[in-house]
Coordinates of C-alpha atoms in Angstrom, one line a residue:
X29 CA 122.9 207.6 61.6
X30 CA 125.3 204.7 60.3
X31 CA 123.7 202.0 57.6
X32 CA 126.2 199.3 59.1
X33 CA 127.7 198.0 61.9
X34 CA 129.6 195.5 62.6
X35 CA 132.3 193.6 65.0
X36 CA 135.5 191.6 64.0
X37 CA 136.2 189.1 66.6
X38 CA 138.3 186.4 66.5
X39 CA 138.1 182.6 67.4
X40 CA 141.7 183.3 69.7
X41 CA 143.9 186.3 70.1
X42 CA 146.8 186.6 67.5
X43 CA 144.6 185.3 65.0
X44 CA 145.1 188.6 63.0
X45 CA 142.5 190.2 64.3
X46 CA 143.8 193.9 64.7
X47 CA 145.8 193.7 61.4
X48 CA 142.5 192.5 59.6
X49 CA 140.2 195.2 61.7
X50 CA 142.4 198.1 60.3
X51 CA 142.7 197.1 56.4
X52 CA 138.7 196.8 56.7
X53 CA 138.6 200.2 57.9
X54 CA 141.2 202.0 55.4
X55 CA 139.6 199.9 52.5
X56 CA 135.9 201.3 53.7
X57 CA 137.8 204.8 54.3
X58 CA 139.4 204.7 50.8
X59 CA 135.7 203.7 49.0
X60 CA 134.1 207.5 50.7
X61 CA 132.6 206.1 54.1
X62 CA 132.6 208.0 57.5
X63 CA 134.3 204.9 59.6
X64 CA 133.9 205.4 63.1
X65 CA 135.9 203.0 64.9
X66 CA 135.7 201.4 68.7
X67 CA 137.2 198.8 71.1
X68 CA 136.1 196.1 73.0
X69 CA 138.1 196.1 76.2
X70 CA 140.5 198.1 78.0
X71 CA 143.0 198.5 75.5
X72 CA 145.1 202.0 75.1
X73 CA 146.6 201.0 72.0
X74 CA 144.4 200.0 69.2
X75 CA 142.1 202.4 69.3
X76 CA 145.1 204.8 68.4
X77 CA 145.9 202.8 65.4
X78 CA 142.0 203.0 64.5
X79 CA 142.7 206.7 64.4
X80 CA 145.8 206.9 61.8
X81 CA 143.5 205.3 59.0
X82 CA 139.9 206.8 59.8
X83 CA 141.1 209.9 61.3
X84 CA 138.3 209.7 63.8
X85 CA 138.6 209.0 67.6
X86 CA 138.3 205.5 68.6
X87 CA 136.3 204.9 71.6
X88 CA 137.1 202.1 74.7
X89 CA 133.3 200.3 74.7
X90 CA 134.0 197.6 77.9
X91 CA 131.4 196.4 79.9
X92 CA 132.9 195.5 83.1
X93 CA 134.1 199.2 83.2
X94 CA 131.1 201.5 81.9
X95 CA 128.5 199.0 82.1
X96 CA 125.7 198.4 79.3
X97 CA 124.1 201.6 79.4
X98 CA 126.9 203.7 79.2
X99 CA 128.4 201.6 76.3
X100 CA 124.8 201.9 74.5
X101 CA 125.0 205.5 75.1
X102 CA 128.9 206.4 73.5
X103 CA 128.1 204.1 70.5
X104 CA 124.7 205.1 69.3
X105 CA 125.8 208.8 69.9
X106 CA 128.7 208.4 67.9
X107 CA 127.1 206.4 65.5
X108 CA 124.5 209.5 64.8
X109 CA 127.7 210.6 62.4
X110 CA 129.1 208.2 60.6
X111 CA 128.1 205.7 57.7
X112 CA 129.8 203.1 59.3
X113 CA 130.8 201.6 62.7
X114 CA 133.7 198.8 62.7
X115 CA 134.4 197.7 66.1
X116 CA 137.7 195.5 67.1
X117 CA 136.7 192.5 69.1
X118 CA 139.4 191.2 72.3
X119 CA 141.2 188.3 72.6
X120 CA 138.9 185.2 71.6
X121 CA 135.0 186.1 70.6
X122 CA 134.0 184.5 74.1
X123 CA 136.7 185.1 76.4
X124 CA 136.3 187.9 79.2
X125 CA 133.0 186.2 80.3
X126 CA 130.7 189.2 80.9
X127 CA 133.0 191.6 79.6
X128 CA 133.8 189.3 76.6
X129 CA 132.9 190.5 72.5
X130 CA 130.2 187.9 72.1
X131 CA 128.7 189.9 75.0
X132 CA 129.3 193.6 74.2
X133 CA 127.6 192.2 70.3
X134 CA 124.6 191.2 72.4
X135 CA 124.5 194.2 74.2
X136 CA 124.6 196.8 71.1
X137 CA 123.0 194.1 69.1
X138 CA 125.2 194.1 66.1
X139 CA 126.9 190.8 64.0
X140 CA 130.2 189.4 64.2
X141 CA 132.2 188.9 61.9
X142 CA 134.7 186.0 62.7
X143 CA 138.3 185.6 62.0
X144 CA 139.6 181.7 61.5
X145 CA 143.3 181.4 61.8
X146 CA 143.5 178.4 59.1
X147 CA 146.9 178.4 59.4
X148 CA 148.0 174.1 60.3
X149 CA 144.5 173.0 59.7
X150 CA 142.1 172.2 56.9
X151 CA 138.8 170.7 57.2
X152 CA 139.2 170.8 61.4
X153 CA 138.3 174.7 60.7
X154 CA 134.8 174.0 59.5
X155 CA 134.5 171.8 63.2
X156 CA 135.6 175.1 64.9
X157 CA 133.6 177.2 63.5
X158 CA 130.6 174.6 63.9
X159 CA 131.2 175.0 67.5
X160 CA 130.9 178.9 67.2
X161 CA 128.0 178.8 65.8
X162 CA 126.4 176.6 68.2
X163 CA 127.7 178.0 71.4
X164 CA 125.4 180.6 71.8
X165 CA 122.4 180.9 69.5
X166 CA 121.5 184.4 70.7
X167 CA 124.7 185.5 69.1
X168 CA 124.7 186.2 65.3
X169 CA 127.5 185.6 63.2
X170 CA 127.3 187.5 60.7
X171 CA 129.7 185.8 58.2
X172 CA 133.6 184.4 58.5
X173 CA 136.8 185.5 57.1
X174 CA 139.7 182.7 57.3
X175 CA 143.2 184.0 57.9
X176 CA 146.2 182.7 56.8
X177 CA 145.5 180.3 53.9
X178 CA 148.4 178.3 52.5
X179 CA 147.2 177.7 49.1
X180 CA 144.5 177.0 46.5
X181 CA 144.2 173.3 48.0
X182 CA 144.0 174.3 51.2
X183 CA 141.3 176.6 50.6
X184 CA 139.5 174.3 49.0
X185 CA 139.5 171.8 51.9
X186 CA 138.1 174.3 54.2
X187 CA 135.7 175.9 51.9
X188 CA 134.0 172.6 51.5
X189 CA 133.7 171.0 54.7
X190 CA 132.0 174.3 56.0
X191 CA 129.7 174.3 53.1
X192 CA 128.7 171.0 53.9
X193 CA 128.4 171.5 57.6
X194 CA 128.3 175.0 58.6
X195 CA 125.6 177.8 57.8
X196 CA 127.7 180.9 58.0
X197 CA 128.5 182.7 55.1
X198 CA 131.8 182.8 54.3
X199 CA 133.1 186.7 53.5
X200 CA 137.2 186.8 53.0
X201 CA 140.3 184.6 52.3
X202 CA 143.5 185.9 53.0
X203 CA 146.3 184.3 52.1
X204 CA 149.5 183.6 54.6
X205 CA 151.9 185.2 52.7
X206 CA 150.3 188.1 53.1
X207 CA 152.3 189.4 56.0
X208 CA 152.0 193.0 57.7
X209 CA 154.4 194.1 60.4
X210 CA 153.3 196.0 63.4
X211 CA 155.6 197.0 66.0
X212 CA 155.4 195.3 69.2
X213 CA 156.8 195.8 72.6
X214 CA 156.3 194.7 76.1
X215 CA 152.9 196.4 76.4
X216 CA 151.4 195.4 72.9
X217 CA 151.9 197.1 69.6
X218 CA 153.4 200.8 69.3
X219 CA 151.1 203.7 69.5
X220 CA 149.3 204.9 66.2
X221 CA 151.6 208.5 66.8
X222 CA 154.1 206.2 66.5
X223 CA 153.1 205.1 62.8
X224 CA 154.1 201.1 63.2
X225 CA 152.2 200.8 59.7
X226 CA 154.2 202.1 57.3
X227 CA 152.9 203.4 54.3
X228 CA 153.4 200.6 52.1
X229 CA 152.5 198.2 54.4
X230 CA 148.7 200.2 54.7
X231 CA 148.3 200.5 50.9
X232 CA 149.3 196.4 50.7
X233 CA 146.7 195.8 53.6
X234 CA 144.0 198.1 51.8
X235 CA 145.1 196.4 48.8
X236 CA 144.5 192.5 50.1
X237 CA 141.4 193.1 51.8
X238 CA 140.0 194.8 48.3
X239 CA 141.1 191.7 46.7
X240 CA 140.3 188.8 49.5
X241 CA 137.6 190.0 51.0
X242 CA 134.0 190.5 49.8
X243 CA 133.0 194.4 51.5
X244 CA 129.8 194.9 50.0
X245 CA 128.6 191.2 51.2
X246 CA 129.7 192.0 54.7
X247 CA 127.9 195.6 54.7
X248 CA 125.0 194.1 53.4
X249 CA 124.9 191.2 56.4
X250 CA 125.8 193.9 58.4
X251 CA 122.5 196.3 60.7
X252 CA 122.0 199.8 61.1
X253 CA 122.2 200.4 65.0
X254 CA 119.3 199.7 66.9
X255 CA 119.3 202.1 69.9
X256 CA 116.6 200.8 72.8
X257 CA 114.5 203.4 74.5
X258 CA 115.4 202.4 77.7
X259 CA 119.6 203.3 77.1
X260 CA 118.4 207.1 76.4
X261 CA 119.9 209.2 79.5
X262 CA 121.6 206.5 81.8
X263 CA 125.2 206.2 83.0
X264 CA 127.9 207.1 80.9
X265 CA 125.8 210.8 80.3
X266 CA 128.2 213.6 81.8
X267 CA 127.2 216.1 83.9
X268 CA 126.9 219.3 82.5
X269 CA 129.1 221.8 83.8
X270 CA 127.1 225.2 84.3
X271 CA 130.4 226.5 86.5
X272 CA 132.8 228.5 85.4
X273 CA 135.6 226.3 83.7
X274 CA 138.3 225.2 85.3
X275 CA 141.6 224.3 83.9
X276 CA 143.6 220.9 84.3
X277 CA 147.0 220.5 83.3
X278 CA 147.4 216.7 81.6
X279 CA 150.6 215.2 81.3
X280 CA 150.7 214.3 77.3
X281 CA 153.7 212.8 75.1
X282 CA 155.7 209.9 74.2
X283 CA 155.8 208.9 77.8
X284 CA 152.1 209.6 79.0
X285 CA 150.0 208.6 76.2
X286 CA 147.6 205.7 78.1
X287 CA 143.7 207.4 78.4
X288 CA 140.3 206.9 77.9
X289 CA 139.2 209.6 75.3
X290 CA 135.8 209.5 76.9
X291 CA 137.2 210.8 80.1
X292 CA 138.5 213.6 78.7
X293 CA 134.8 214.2 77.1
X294 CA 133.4 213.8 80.5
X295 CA 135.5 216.5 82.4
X296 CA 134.8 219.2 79.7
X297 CA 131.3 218.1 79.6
X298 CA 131.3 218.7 83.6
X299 CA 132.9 222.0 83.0
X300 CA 137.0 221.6 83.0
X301 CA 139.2 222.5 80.4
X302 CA 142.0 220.5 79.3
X303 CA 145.8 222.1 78.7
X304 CA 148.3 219.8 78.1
X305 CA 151.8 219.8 78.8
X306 CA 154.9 217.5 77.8
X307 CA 157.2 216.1 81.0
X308 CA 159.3 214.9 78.3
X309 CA 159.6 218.0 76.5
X310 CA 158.4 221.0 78.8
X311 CA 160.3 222.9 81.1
X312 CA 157.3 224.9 82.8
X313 CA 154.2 223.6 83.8
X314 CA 150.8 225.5 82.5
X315 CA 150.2 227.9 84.7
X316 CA 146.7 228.3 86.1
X317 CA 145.5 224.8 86.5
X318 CA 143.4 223.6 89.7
X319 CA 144.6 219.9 88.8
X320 CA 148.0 218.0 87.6
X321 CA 146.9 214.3 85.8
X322 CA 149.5 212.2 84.9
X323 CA 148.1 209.1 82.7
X324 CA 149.9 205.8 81.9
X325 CA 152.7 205.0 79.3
X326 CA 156.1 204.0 79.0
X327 CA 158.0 206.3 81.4
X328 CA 160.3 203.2 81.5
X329 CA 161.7 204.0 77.6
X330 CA 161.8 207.5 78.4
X331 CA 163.4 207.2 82.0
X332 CA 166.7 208.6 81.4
X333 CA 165.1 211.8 79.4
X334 CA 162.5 212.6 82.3
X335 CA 164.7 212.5 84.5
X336 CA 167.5 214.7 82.4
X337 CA 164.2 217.4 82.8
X338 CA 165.1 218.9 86.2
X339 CA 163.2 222.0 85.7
X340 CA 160.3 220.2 85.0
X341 CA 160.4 217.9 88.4
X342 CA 161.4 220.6 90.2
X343 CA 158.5 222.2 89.1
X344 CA 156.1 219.6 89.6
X345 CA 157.3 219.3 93.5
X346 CA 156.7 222.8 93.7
X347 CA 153.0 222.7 92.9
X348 CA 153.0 219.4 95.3
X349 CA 154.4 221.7 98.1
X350 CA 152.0 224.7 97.4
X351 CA 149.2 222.3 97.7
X352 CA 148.1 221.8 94.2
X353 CA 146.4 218.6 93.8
X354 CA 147.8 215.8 91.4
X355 CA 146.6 212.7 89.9
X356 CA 148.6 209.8 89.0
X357 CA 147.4 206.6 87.4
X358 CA 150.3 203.9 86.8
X359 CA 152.9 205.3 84.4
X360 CA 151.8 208.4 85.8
X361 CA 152.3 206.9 89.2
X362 CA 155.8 205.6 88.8
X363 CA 156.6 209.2 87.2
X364 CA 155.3 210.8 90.8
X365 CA 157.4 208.1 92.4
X366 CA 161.0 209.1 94.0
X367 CA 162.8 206.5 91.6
X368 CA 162.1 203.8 88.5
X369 CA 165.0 201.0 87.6
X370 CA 164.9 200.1 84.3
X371 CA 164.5 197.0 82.8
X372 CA 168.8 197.3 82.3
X373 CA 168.8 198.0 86.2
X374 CA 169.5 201.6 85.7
X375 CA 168.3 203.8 88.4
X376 CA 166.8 207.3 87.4
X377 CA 165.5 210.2 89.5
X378 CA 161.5 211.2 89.0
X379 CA 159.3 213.9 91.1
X380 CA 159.3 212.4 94.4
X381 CA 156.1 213.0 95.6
X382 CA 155.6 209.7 96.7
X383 CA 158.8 208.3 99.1
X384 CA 159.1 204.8 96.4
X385 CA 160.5 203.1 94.1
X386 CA 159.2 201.3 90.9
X387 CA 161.5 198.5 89.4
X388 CA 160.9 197.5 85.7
X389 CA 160.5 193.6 85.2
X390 CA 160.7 191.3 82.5
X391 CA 157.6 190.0 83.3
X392 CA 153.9 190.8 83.5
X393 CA 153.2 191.9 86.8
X394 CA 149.5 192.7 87.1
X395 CA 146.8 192.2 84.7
X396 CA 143.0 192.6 85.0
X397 CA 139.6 194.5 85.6
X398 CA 139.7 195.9 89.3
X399 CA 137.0 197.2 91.4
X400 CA 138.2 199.7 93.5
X401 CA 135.9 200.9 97.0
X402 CA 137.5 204.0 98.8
X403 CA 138.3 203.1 102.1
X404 CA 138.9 207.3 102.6
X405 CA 137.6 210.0 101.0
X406 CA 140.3 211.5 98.7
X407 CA 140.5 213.3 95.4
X408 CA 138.0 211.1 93.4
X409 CA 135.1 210.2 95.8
X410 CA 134.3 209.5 99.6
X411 CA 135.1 206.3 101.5
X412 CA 132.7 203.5 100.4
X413 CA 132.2 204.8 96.6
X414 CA 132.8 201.7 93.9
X415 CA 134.8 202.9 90.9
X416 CA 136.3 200.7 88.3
X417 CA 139.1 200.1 86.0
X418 CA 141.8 197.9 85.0
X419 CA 145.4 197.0 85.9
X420 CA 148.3 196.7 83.6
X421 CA 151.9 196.7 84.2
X422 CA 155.4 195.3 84.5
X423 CA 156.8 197.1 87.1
X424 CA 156.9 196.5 91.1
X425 CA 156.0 198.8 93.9
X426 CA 158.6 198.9 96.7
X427 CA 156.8 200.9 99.5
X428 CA 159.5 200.2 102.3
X429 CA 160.6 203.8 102.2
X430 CA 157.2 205.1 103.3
X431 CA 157.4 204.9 107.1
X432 CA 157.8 208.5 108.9
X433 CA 156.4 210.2 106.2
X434 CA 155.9 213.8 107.1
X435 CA 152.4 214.4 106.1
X436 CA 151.6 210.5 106.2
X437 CA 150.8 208.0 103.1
X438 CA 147.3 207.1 103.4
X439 CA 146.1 204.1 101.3
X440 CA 142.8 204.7 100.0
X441 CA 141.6 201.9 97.3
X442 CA 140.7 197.9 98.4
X443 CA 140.4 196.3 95.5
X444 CA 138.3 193.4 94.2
X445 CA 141.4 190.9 94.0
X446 CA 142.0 191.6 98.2
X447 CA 144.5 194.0 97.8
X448 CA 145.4 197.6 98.6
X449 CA 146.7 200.4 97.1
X450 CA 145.7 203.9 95.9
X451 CA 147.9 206.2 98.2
X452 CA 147.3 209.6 99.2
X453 CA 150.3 212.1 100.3
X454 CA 149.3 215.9 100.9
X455 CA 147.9 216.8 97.9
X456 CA 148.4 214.2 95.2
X457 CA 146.7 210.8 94.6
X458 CA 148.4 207.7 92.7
X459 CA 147.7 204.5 91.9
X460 CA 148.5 201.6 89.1
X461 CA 145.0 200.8 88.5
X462 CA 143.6 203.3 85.1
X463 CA 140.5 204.1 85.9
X464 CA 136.9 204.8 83.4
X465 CA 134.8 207.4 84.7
X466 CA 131.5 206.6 82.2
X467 CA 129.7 204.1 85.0
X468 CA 130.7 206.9 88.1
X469 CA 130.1 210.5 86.8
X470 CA 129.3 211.8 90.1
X471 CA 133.5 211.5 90.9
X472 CA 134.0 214.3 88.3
X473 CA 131.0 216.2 90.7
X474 CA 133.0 215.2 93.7
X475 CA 136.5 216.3 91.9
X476 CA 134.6 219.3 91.1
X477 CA 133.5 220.5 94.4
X478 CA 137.1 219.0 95.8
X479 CA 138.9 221.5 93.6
X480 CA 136.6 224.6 94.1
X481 CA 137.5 223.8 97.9
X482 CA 140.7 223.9 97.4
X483 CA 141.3 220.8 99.9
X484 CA 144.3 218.2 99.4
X485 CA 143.1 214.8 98.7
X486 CA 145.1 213.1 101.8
X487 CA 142.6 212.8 105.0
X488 CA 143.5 213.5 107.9

């Protein structure tokens, strides 16, 4: 069982939080620990990066989508094997209310540690972090870490006003010419397959944080996990599979890389085997599957080249006609669609599954938890089961070209913010909203029996 565990959060997001999160990581790595890294949030991204310098899996903890137990449950489990667990806080310490990282650190009962961006302010940091310390005393900070100090002076300035006025210990200064570079994009930073850090940039990082920031301090503020009797068992526990195993073909490559690792744990654990297969790449499906699931990505960068894959689509349309079932979720979904425009305004073919078109904007679109009830039974539960996820993307839906269909579009999710969406055509489901399965195991039962029945998703 890990000695220490600990999560970085941050007083606002961009305060250097990630950057910070993975040099304390590689540094721990480098010194002989087990690191096994996490995520607060929804995030598909950073939990990749986690991976290039632990070379563990990172696992999604969010409480609006698995709930307490289930987050309990994935961290103390994974915690049985490693020396260490660093989790990455989201966005500021408190924001995201009840899904926020001040509350998933109540929850599992571990310190923060918090990250000050100093950067334009001197003794108006030990004020700020006053107030963090005083907003909610059932939280414990465990110590502080100021980002972005200008000089000698200016540390100096800080470090005595929170002396005088603050009780948290302070654990790491880095200084602002310091400066990493992670690849960005429209959805965040590039994937960790992607290697944004370059190698000199990691051993610099490793480097500063050996230097600025005082490790063995923060493991000794940091606590051993403290698992509650009362999380043993509860949601987030898949169902064992004592079936036969049955095989499902998921779309995985430079295009479809957005899932929740835990959801591929839960449908092995309830008996499915996973074969993977590149859109991008491939010019066959895998044959024997009872299930096609395309995740999310950026089938918007790789537009032209899935559409260049003929064989491919054809092949995917094929398996629609025969009656396979498939499972889209956002970039998924557009890739299912009959056409995505480009953020240049290029059109480009896809599967055309679904009679739509997804146009690529330059702004956010959609962004936020969603609750989804089934207002039909379809592939993933019967009408009036609750599932939950999140919603993420730059692209718009035009569903104009759905009337006539021959077998009809059925919509199948309401969702929390009033809307609907979630549409079922024959055989295949799709939808923009990525969904967690830890809080509603009894959809991989129902996707189970669904498959063994060999039923298309779309009622009648």
């Amino acid at each position: 069982m890990a000695q220490a565990c600990f999560i970085i959060g941050a007083t606002h997001s961009g305060a250097g939080k990630t950057t910070l999160t993975l040099g304390i990581m590689a540094a721990l790595v480098r010194r002989g620990y087990r690191v096994q890294p996490f995520k607060c949030g929804p995030d598909f991204i950073d939990p990749t990066l986690h991976e290039t310098v632990t070379g563990r899996v990172s696992y999604t903890l969010d409480l609006h989508m698995m709930g307490a137990d289930a987050c309990r449950d994935l961290f103390f489990e994974r915690a049985e094997t490693a020396d260490i667990c660093v989790l990455e806080g989201v966005m500021g310490l408190f924001d995201g209310g009840s899904a926020s990282t001040a509350a998933l650190a109540k929850v599992l009962q571990v310190p923060v540690f918090l990250i000050v961006d100093a950067q334009s302010s001197a003794e108006s940091n030990g004020a700020q972090l006053k107030g963090f310390e005083e907003f909610d005393a059932e939280l414990t900070i465990g110590g502080v870490i100021f980002n972005r100090i200008g000089s000698p002076r200016h540390r100096q300035l800080i470090e005595q006003t929170v002396r005088q006025h603050c009780r948290t210990k302070i654990v790491g200064w880095v200084m602002r010419d310091h400066a990493f570079t992670i690849a960005e994009r429209h959805l965040g930073l590039h994937m960790g397959s992607e290697h944004p850090l370059a190698d000199d940039d990691r051993r610099r990082l490793e480097q500063t944080i050996e230097e600025h920031l005082d490790l063995p301090a923060m493991l000794e503020l940091a606590v051993p996990p403290r698992r509650p009797e009362r999380s043993r068992g509860r949601k987030g526990r898949p169902p064992v599979g004592a079936r036969p195993t049955m095989r499902i073909g998921v779309a995985e490559d430079e295009a479809f890389c957005f899932y929740y690792r835990q959801n591929f744990e839960l449908l092995i654990a309830a008996g499915f085997d996973i074969v993977r297969f590149s859109p991008l790449h491939d010019r066959h499906l895998p044959e024997g599957v009872a299930l096609l699931y395309f995740g999310g990505g950026y089938p918007e960068l790789h537009a032209a080249a899935l559409s260049a894959n003929e064989e491919m689509r054809s092949a995917v349309r094929e398996r629609f006609a025969a009656g396979l079932p498939i499972y889209g979720e956002c970039g998924g979904f557009m890739y299912l669609c009959r056409q995505l425009v480009d953020q240049s305004g290029q059109l480009h073919q896809m599967t055309d599954i679904f009679p739509f078109r997804t146009t690529m904007g330059t702004r956010l679109r959609r962004l936020g938890y969603r609750t989804v009830e089934l207002q039909q039974d379809c592939l993933l539960g019967r009408s009036g089961d609750r599932l939950f996820g999140h919603e993420f993307h730059y692209s718009d839906l035009d569903a104009g070209q759905s009337v006539d269909e021959t077998p009809p579009i059925v919509t199948c999710y309401r969702l929390d913010n009033n809307s609907s969406e979630g549409y079922s055509i024959g055989s295949a489901l799709g939808s923009y909203v990525h969904l967690h399965f830890a809080n509603t195991p009894k959809v991989l039962i129902h996707l189970r029996r669904q498959l063994e029945r060999d039923q298309p998703c779309a009622v009648e």
